Every structure is written in structure tokens, then in C-alpha cells.
Amino acid sequence: MNEMFPISSETAQKVWDNFDRELIHKLKPLPEEERNDVRLEILSHLYESMANAPINASGDAQYHNEDVRLINAISNLGSPDEYLEPLIADILLYQKASKGNPVAIWNGLRNSAKKGLMHALATLVLGMGYFWVIMIFIMSLMHMVNPDVGIWFYPGGEVSLSFEAQPGATQWLTEWFSLVGIVGSALAYWGLSKLLSFFIAKIK
Amino acid sequence: MPSNNEYRGSVDTMDPNKIIERWVPQYRKGLLEFIILLRLKQGTTYGYELALQIKEVTSIDVAEGTLYPLLNRLKRDGLVVSEWQTQEVGSPRKYYKLTPVGQDTLVIMKSVWSETHNSILKLVMQA
């Protein structure tokens, strides 16, 4: 990025490179595209701040000095932890939840639970959704070993998720239960994760 | 009316100036998202310019970097969009622009702010 941000002073260049290295290190948790985007934006801010630093009325030489202007620009930007940590946490939570990461899902549910009745209701619906998705997924795997594990329909219209054969009931999709269950639960997991990421974006 | 003895509770009293020093930044920081949207209503801008204008207009002495988590949040919420623009001279800039949802949200924010401001103003006048 040196061609993008030309610096003439050797000392200022070293300070700049150190700052950039710290930035790269701190942004490591982010996916490449987001990492490059945030890095470029911060460096662009820093360069603008350095280039446009006000010169005092007396025309003091130190205010013309690139080294001093860069240090002032870094200082004005604030501590990287102060702005990068919330930024990284925000981006990661959003991205991981939308990709179905269990930790991010848990954090999303926890944050969602903090926000009033509507969000508590959303938490309940999403929590129940994840519970049933996981149940169906486990039963689909078990069905491959024990064909009696599945969904059973009674003549009266009741439905039962059961781990053994139900007298008088008919099993749903005896042959295809595992395939439909695994594919269906994977799709539902993806859908719920998208819904959760939508809620996460809304509650901030 | 309770007697003076009943108001005992705080042992160490704090200097009012110190309380104000702590209160003012918190109060102003809480308004930053609103201020960013107000500025973007006037036209597109980029991070550094936005930081400068906020400092000039509001006297909020905030670390410039803290604007970026706020801008990111506004973007995720769909209130603003961003676009990189390269220049013939100087560094590339990421410009932010208010979306229609952002404009609608700002209208509501302005209304809430005006109502709150008027209510507080009444209390201030009575105090």
C-alpha cells in the first residue's frame, strides 16, 4: 500500500509500517475481504489526517514535519483497541451467525434475550426451532441404524417422534426419512441462522 | 417531608465539575449515530471528513476511530451504504451515503429528539 500512501520521511515511514503491522495483526480474526476493507479505510483516514493536519499561525516548523503530523494523526484516531475491538466483534458476530456457527448462535440468542418481550419471543421461536432441527438431524442419523426411529402417524391424526415402533401407527417416509431429515434439518438450520442474523442486526 | 437525617447515604461527595466532565462525553457520544445520519442527509462523506465535521459542529472530543464501529453498525442495519472512490491525487476514500431506510429512520429520530428536547427544556425552565 506504499504507492497508495506515499511518505517521504524515513522515520514517518517506519512509524506508518509499525502501525500497519499492528493493524494487520489485530484484524487477523476477520475474513480477508473485510480485513482488507477495514485496513484500507483506517489507513486512508490516517493518511488524510496526516496530509491535512492544520498548520499553526506561527508556521512552526514542527507542524510541517511529516513525523509529527503522523504521530498526531495516530493519536487523534485513538487507541486501536478502542475502535477495532467493537468493530471486529460486530462483523464476526454477524458473519458467524449467518454461517451457522454454534458459538455465534448462542451469543446471538443471549443478546436477543436481553431485548424485551418481542425479542424474548423471537428467542423462544428460534430456540425451539434449533431444538427441533437438532432433534430431527439426530433421529435421521439413528434411523440409518434402527429403521423404527422416525415420525409416526396415528389413525386419529396425532403425530409422534419416536425411537421405537408405535403399535397401530404408520411410519412417515420409512425409506427416505434419513435423507429427507438430514437435508431438511440442514436447510432449516441455514434458514434459522439467517433469521437470527437478521435479528442480531435489528437489535443493535 | 423527610428530615435531613433521612437523606444520609452518600459519604463522599464528588466535585460537580468532575461529574460534568464525565457526563458531557457520555451524553454527546449517545447522540453520535443521530449526528452521523444528520450529516449524511446533507450529502455523501467519508470517515475523516465526517470526524472533522463532527468535531467542528458539536465540539465532541471523540477519538476519530470510534466512528468506524458506528458506521459499520449503520451499514449493517441498512441505514447507510458505502462505496470506495479512488482519486487522481491522494488516498482512496470510502464514501458513505444515506439509504431510503436511513432517511425514514432519521425522520423518526428527529421527531423523537425534538419531543425529548422540548420536554427536557420545560424541566430546565422550571428548575
Coordinates of C-alpha atoms in Angstrom, one line a residue:
Chain A
M1 CA 0.0 0.0 0.0
N2 CA 3.1 2.2 -0.1
E3 CA 2.2 3.5 -3.6
M4 CA -1.2 4.4 -2.4
F5 CA 0.1 6.3 0.7
P6 CA 3.5 7.9 -0.3
I7 CA 5.6 9.1 2.7
S8 CA 8.8 10.9 2.2
S9 CA 10.3 10.8 5.8
E10 CA 12.1 7.6 6.7
T11 CA 11.1 7.9 10.3
A12 CA 7.4 8.5 9.4
Q13 CA 7.6 5.5 7.1
K14 CA 8.8 3.3 10.0
V15 CA 6.0 4.6 12.3
W16 CA 3.5 4.0 9.5
D17 CA 4.7 0.5 8.8
N18 CA 4.6 -0.3 12.6
F19 CA 1.0 1.0 12.8
D20 CA 0.1 -1.0 9.7
R21 CA 1.6 -4.2 11.1
E22 CA -0.4 -3.8 14.3
L23 CA -3.5 -3.2 12.2
I24 CA -2.9 -6.4 10.2
H25 CA -2.3 -8.3 13.4
K26 CA -5.4 -7.1 15.2
L27 CA -7.6 -7.6 12.1
K28 CA -6.5 -11.2 11.7
P29 CA -9.7 -12.7 13.0
L30 CA -11.7 -11.1 10.1
P31 CA -12.2 -12.8 6.7
E32 CA -9.8 -11.5 4.1
E33 CA -12.3 -9.2 2.3
E34 CA -13.5 -7.5 5.5
R35 CA -9.9 -7.3 6.8
N36 CA -8.6 -5.5 3.7
D37 CA -11.6 -3.2 3.7
V38 CA -11.2 -2.1 7.3
R39 CA -7.4 -1.8 7.0
L40 CA -7.7 0.4 3.9
E41 CA -10.3 2.6 5.5
I42 CA -8.2 3.2 8.6
L43 CA -5.0 3.8 6.6
S44 CA -6.9 6.1 4.3
H45 CA -8.2 8.1 7.4
L46 CA -4.7 8.2 8.9
Y47 CA -3.2 9.5 5.6
E48 CA -5.9 12.1 5.2
S49 CA -5.4 13.2 8.8
M50 CA -1.6 13.5 8.3
A51 CA -1.8 15.3 5.0
N52 CA -4.5 17.8 6.1
A53 CA -3.0 18.5 9.6
P54 CA -3.6 22.2 10.3
I55 CA -0.5 24.4 10.4
N56 CA -0.4 26.8 13.3
A57 CA -0.4 30.6 12.8
S58 CA 3.3 31.0 13.7
G59 CA 4.2 28.5 11.0
D60 CA 6.1 26.4 13.5
A61 CA 8.4 24.1 11.6
Q62 CA 7.4 21.1 13.7
Y63 CA 3.9 21.3 12.3
H64 CA 5.3 20.8 8.8
N65 CA 7.2 17.8 9.9
E66 CA 5.7 14.6 8.5
D67 CA 6.8 12.6 11.5
V68 CA 5.0 14.8 14.0
R69 CA 1.9 15.0 11.8
L70 CA 1.7 11.2 11.5
I71 CA 2.1 10.8 15.3
N72 CA -0.6 13.4 15.9
A73 CA -2.9 11.6 13.3
I74 CA -2.4 8.3 15.1
S75 CA -3.1 9.9 18.4
N76 CA -6.3 11.6 17.1
L77 CA -7.5 8.2 15.8
G78 CA -7.4 6.9 19.3
S79 CA -6.3 3.5 20.7
P80 CA -6.8 0.8 18.1
D81 CA -8.3 -1.4 20.8
E82 CA -11.0 1.2 21.4
Y83 CA -12.3 1.1 17.8
L84 CA -11.1 -2.2 16.4
E85 CA -12.4 -4.5 19.1
P86 CA -16.1 -3.4 18.8
L87 CA -15.8 -3.3 15.0
I88 CA -14.3 -6.8 14.8
A89 CA -16.8 -8.3 17.3
D90 CA -19.7 -6.8 15.4
I91 CA -18.5 -8.1 12.0
L92 CA -17.7 -11.6 13.3
L93 CA -20.9 -12.0 15.2
Y94 CA -22.9 -11.1 12.1
Q95 CA -20.9 -13.3 9.8
K96 CA -20.6 -16.3 12.0
A97 CA -24.3 -16.3 12.9
S98 CA -25.3 -16.1 9.3
K99 CA -23.0 -19.1 8.6
G100 CA -24.5 -21.2 11.4
N101 CA -21.5 -21.0 13.9
P102 CA -22.9 -22.5 17.2
V103 CA -20.9 -20.0 19.5
A104 CA -22.2 -17.0 17.5
I105 CA -25.7 -18.5 17.5
W106 CA -25.5 -18.8 21.3
N107 CA -24.3 -15.2 21.6
G108 CA -27.0 -14.1 19.3
L109 CA -29.7 -15.8 21.3
R110 CA -28.2 -14.4 24.5
N111 CA -28.2 -10.9 23.1
S112 CA -31.6 -11.4 21.7
A113 CA -32.9 -12.4 25.1
K114 CA -31.8 -9.2 26.6
K115 CA -34.1 -7.1 24.4
G116 CA -37.7 -7.0 25.7
L117 CA -40.7 -9.1 25.1
M118 CA -40.6 -9.3 21.3
H119 CA -37.0 -10.4 21.4
A120 CA -37.8 -12.9 24.1
L121 CA -40.5 -14.3 21.9
A122 CA -38.0 -14.4 19.0
T123 CA -35.6 -16.2 21.2
L124 CA -38.2 -18.7 22.1
V125 CA -39.2 -19.4 18.5
L126 CA -35.6 -19.6 17.3
G127 CA -34.5 -21.6 20.3
M128 CA -37.4 -24.1 19.7
G129 CA -36.5 -24.1 16.0
Y130 CA -32.9 -25.1 16.7
F131 CA -34.0 -27.7 19.2
W132 CA -36.3 -29.4 16.7
V133 CA -33.8 -29.1 13.9
I134 CA -31.1 -30.8 16.0
M135 CA -33.6 -33.5 17.1
I136 CA -34.7 -34.3 13.6
F137 CA -31.0 -34.4 12.5
I138 CA -30.1 -36.9 15.3
M139 CA -33.1 -39.0 14.6
S140 CA -32.3 -39.1 10.9
L141 CA -28.8 -40.5 11.7
M142 CA -30.3 -43.0 14.2
H143 CA -32.8 -44.1 11.6
M144 CA -30.0 -45.5 9.4
V145 CA -29.1 -47.9 12.3
N146 CA -32.6 -48.5 13.6
P147 CA -35.4 -48.1 11.0
D148 CA -38.0 -47.8 13.8
V149 CA -36.7 -44.4 14.8
G150 CA -38.8 -41.7 13.0
I151 CA -42.1 -39.9 12.8
W152 CA -45.2 -41.9 13.3
F153 CA -48.8 -41.0 12.4
Y154 CA -51.7 -42.4 14.4
P155 CA -55.1 -43.0 12.7
G156 CA -56.6 -40.2 14.9
G157 CA -54.3 -37.7 13.3
E158 CA -51.7 -37.4 16.2
V159 CA -48.0 -37.3 15.3
S160 CA -45.2 -38.8 17.4
L161 CA -41.5 -38.6 17.2
S162 CA -40.4 -42.0 18.4
F163 CA -37.3 -44.1 18.9
E164 CA -39.3 -47.3 18.6
A165 CA -42.2 -48.8 16.5
Q166 CA -45.6 -47.5 17.6
P167 CA -48.5 -50.0 17.6
G168 CA -51.3 -49.0 15.3
A169 CA -49.4 -46.1 13.8
T170 CA -47.8 -45.7 10.4
Q171 CA -44.3 -44.5 9.9
W172 CA -43.7 -41.4 7.8
L173 CA -41.2 -41.9 4.9
T174 CA -39.9 -45.2 6.0
E175 CA -37.4 -45.4 3.2
W176 CA -36.4 -41.8 2.8
F177 CA -36.6 -40.5 6.4
S178 CA -32.8 -40.2 6.9
L179 CA -32.2 -38.4 3.6
V180 CA -35.2 -36.0 3.9
G181 CA -34.4 -35.5 7.6
I182 CA -30.7 -34.6 7.1
V183 CA -31.3 -32.4 4.1
G184 CA -34.4 -30.8 5.7
S185 CA -32.6 -30.1 9.0
A186 CA -29.6 -28.7 7.2
L187 CA -31.8 -26.3 5.3
A188 CA -33.8 -25.3 8.4
Y189 CA -30.5 -24.7 10.3
W190 CA -29.4 -22.4 7.5
G191 CA -32.7 -20.6 7.4
L192 CA -32.8 -20.2 11.2
S193 CA -29.2 -18.8 11.1
K194 CA -30.2 -16.3 8.5
L195 CA -33.3 -15.3 10.6
L196 CA -31.0 -15.0 13.7
S197 CA -28.5 -12.8 11.9
F198 CA -31.4 -10.6 10.8
F199 CA -32.5 -10.3 14.5
I200 CA -28.9 -9.6 15.6
A201 CA -28.7 -6.7 13.0
K202 CA -32.1 -5.4 14.3
I203 CA -31.3 -5.4 18.0
K204 CA -28.1 -3.3 17.8
Chain B
M1 CA -41.2 15.8 54.5
P2 CA -38.2 13.7 55.4
S3 CA -35.8 15.2 57.8
N4 CA -32.2 15.9 56.7
N5 CA -31.1 12.8 58.6
E6 CA -33.2 10.7 56.3
Y7 CA -31.2 11.9 53.2
R8 CA -27.9 10.5 54.6
G9 CA -26.4 7.9 52.3
S10 CA -23.6 9.3 50.3
V11 CA -20.4 9.7 52.4
D12 CA -18.0 11.1 49.8
T13 CA -19.4 14.0 47.7
M14 CA -17.9 14.4 44.3
D15 CA -16.8 17.7 42.7
P16 CA -19.6 18.9 40.4
N17 CA -17.0 19.8 37.7
K18 CA -15.8 16.2 37.7
I19 CA -19.3 14.9 37.4
I20 CA -19.9 17.2 34.4
E21 CA -16.6 16.1 32.9
R22 CA -17.8 12.5 33.0
W23 CA -21.4 13.3 32.0
V24 CA -20.8 15.5 28.9
P25 CA -18.8 13.0 26.8
Q26 CA -21.3 10.2 27.7
Y27 CA -24.3 12.5 26.7
R28 CA -22.6 13.6 23.5
K29 CA -21.5 10.1 22.5
G30 CA -25.0 8.8 22.8
L31 CA -26.0 11.3 20.1
L32 CA -23.3 10.3 17.6
E33 CA -25.3 8.0 15.5
F34 CA -28.0 10.6 15.1
I35 CA -25.4 13.3 14.3
I36 CA -23.8 11.0 11.6
L37 CA -27.2 10.5 10.0
L38 CA -27.9 14.2 10.1
R39 CA -24.6 14.9 8.4
L40 CA -25.2 12.3 5.7
K41 CA -28.6 13.8 5.0
Q42 CA -26.6 16.8 3.7
G43 CA -24.6 14.6 1.2
T44 CA -22.1 11.8 1.0
T45 CA -19.0 12.0 3.1
Y46 CA -16.0 9.8 4.1
G47 CA -14.7 8.9 7.6
Y48 CA -12.0 11.5 8.1
E49 CA -14.2 14.4 6.8
L50 CA -17.1 13.2 9.0
A51 CA -14.8 13.1 12.0
L52 CA -13.6 16.7 11.4
Q53 CA -17.2 18.0 10.8
I54 CA -18.5 16.4 14.0
K55 CA -15.6 17.9 15.9
E56 CA -16.3 21.3 14.4
V57 CA -20.0 21.4 14.7
T58 CA -20.6 19.7 18.0
S59 CA -17.3 20.2 19.9
I60 CA -17.4 16.4 20.7
D61 CA -13.9 15.4 21.5
V62 CA -14.1 11.8 20.5
A63 CA -11.4 9.6 19.2
E64 CA -11.8 9.6 15.5
G65 CA -11.6 5.8 15.2
T66 CA -14.7 5.3 17.3
L67 CA -16.8 6.5 14.3
Y68 CA -16.0 3.3 12.4
P69 CA -17.8 0.8 14.6
L70 CA -20.8 3.2 14.4
L71 CA -20.6 3.5 10.6
N72 CA -20.3 -0.3 10.4
R73 CA -23.4 -0.7 12.5
L74 CA -25.4 1.8 10.5
K75 CA -24.3 -0.1 7.4
R76 CA -25.4 -3.5 8.7
D77 CA -28.7 -2.0 9.7
G78 CA -29.2 -0.8 6.1
L79 CA -29.3 2.9 7.1
V80 CA -26.2 3.8 5.0
V81 CA -24.3 2.3 2.1
S82 CA -20.6 2.8 1.3
E83 CA -18.5 2.9 -1.9
W84 CA -14.8 3.2 -2.5
Q85 CA -13.7 6.1 -4.7
T86 CA -10.2 6.5 -6.0
Q87 CA -8.7 9.9 -6.7
E88 CA -6.1 11.1 -9.1
V89 CA -4.2 12.6 -6.2
G90 CA -4.3 11.3 -2.6
S91 CA -5.6 8.2 -0.9
P92 CA -8.8 6.3 -1.9
R93 CA -11.8 7.3 0.2
K94 CA -14.8 5.2 1.3
Y95 CA -17.8 7.4 0.9
Y96 CA -21.0 6.8 2.9
K97 CA -24.5 7.6 1.7
L98 CA -27.9 7.6 3.4
T99 CA -30.3 4.9 2.1
P100 CA -34.1 5.4 1.9
V101 CA -34.4 3.4 5.1
G102 CA -31.8 5.7 6.7
Q103 CA -33.8 8.7 5.6
D104 CA -37.0 7.3 7.1
T105 CA -35.2 6.4 10.3
L106 CA -33.8 9.9 10.5
V107 CA -37.2 11.5 10.2
I108 CA -38.4 9.4 13.3
M109 CA -35.1 10.2 15.1
K110 CA -35.6 13.9 14.6
S111 CA -39.2 13.7 15.9
V112 CA -38.1 11.7 19.0
W113 CA -35.2 14.1 19.6
S114 CA -37.4 17.2 19.2
E115 CA -40.0 15.8 21.7
T116 CA -37.3 14.8 24.2
H117 CA -35.6 18.1 23.8
N118 CA -38.8 20.1 24.3
S119 CA -39.7 18.0 27.4
I120 CA -36.3 18.5 28.9
L121 CA -36.3 22.2 28.1
K122 CA -39.6 22.5 30.0
L123 CA -37.9 20.9 33.0
V124 CA -34.9 23.1 32.6
M125 CA -37.0 26.2 32.6
Q126 CA -38.9 25.0 35.7
A127 CA -35.7 24.1 37.6

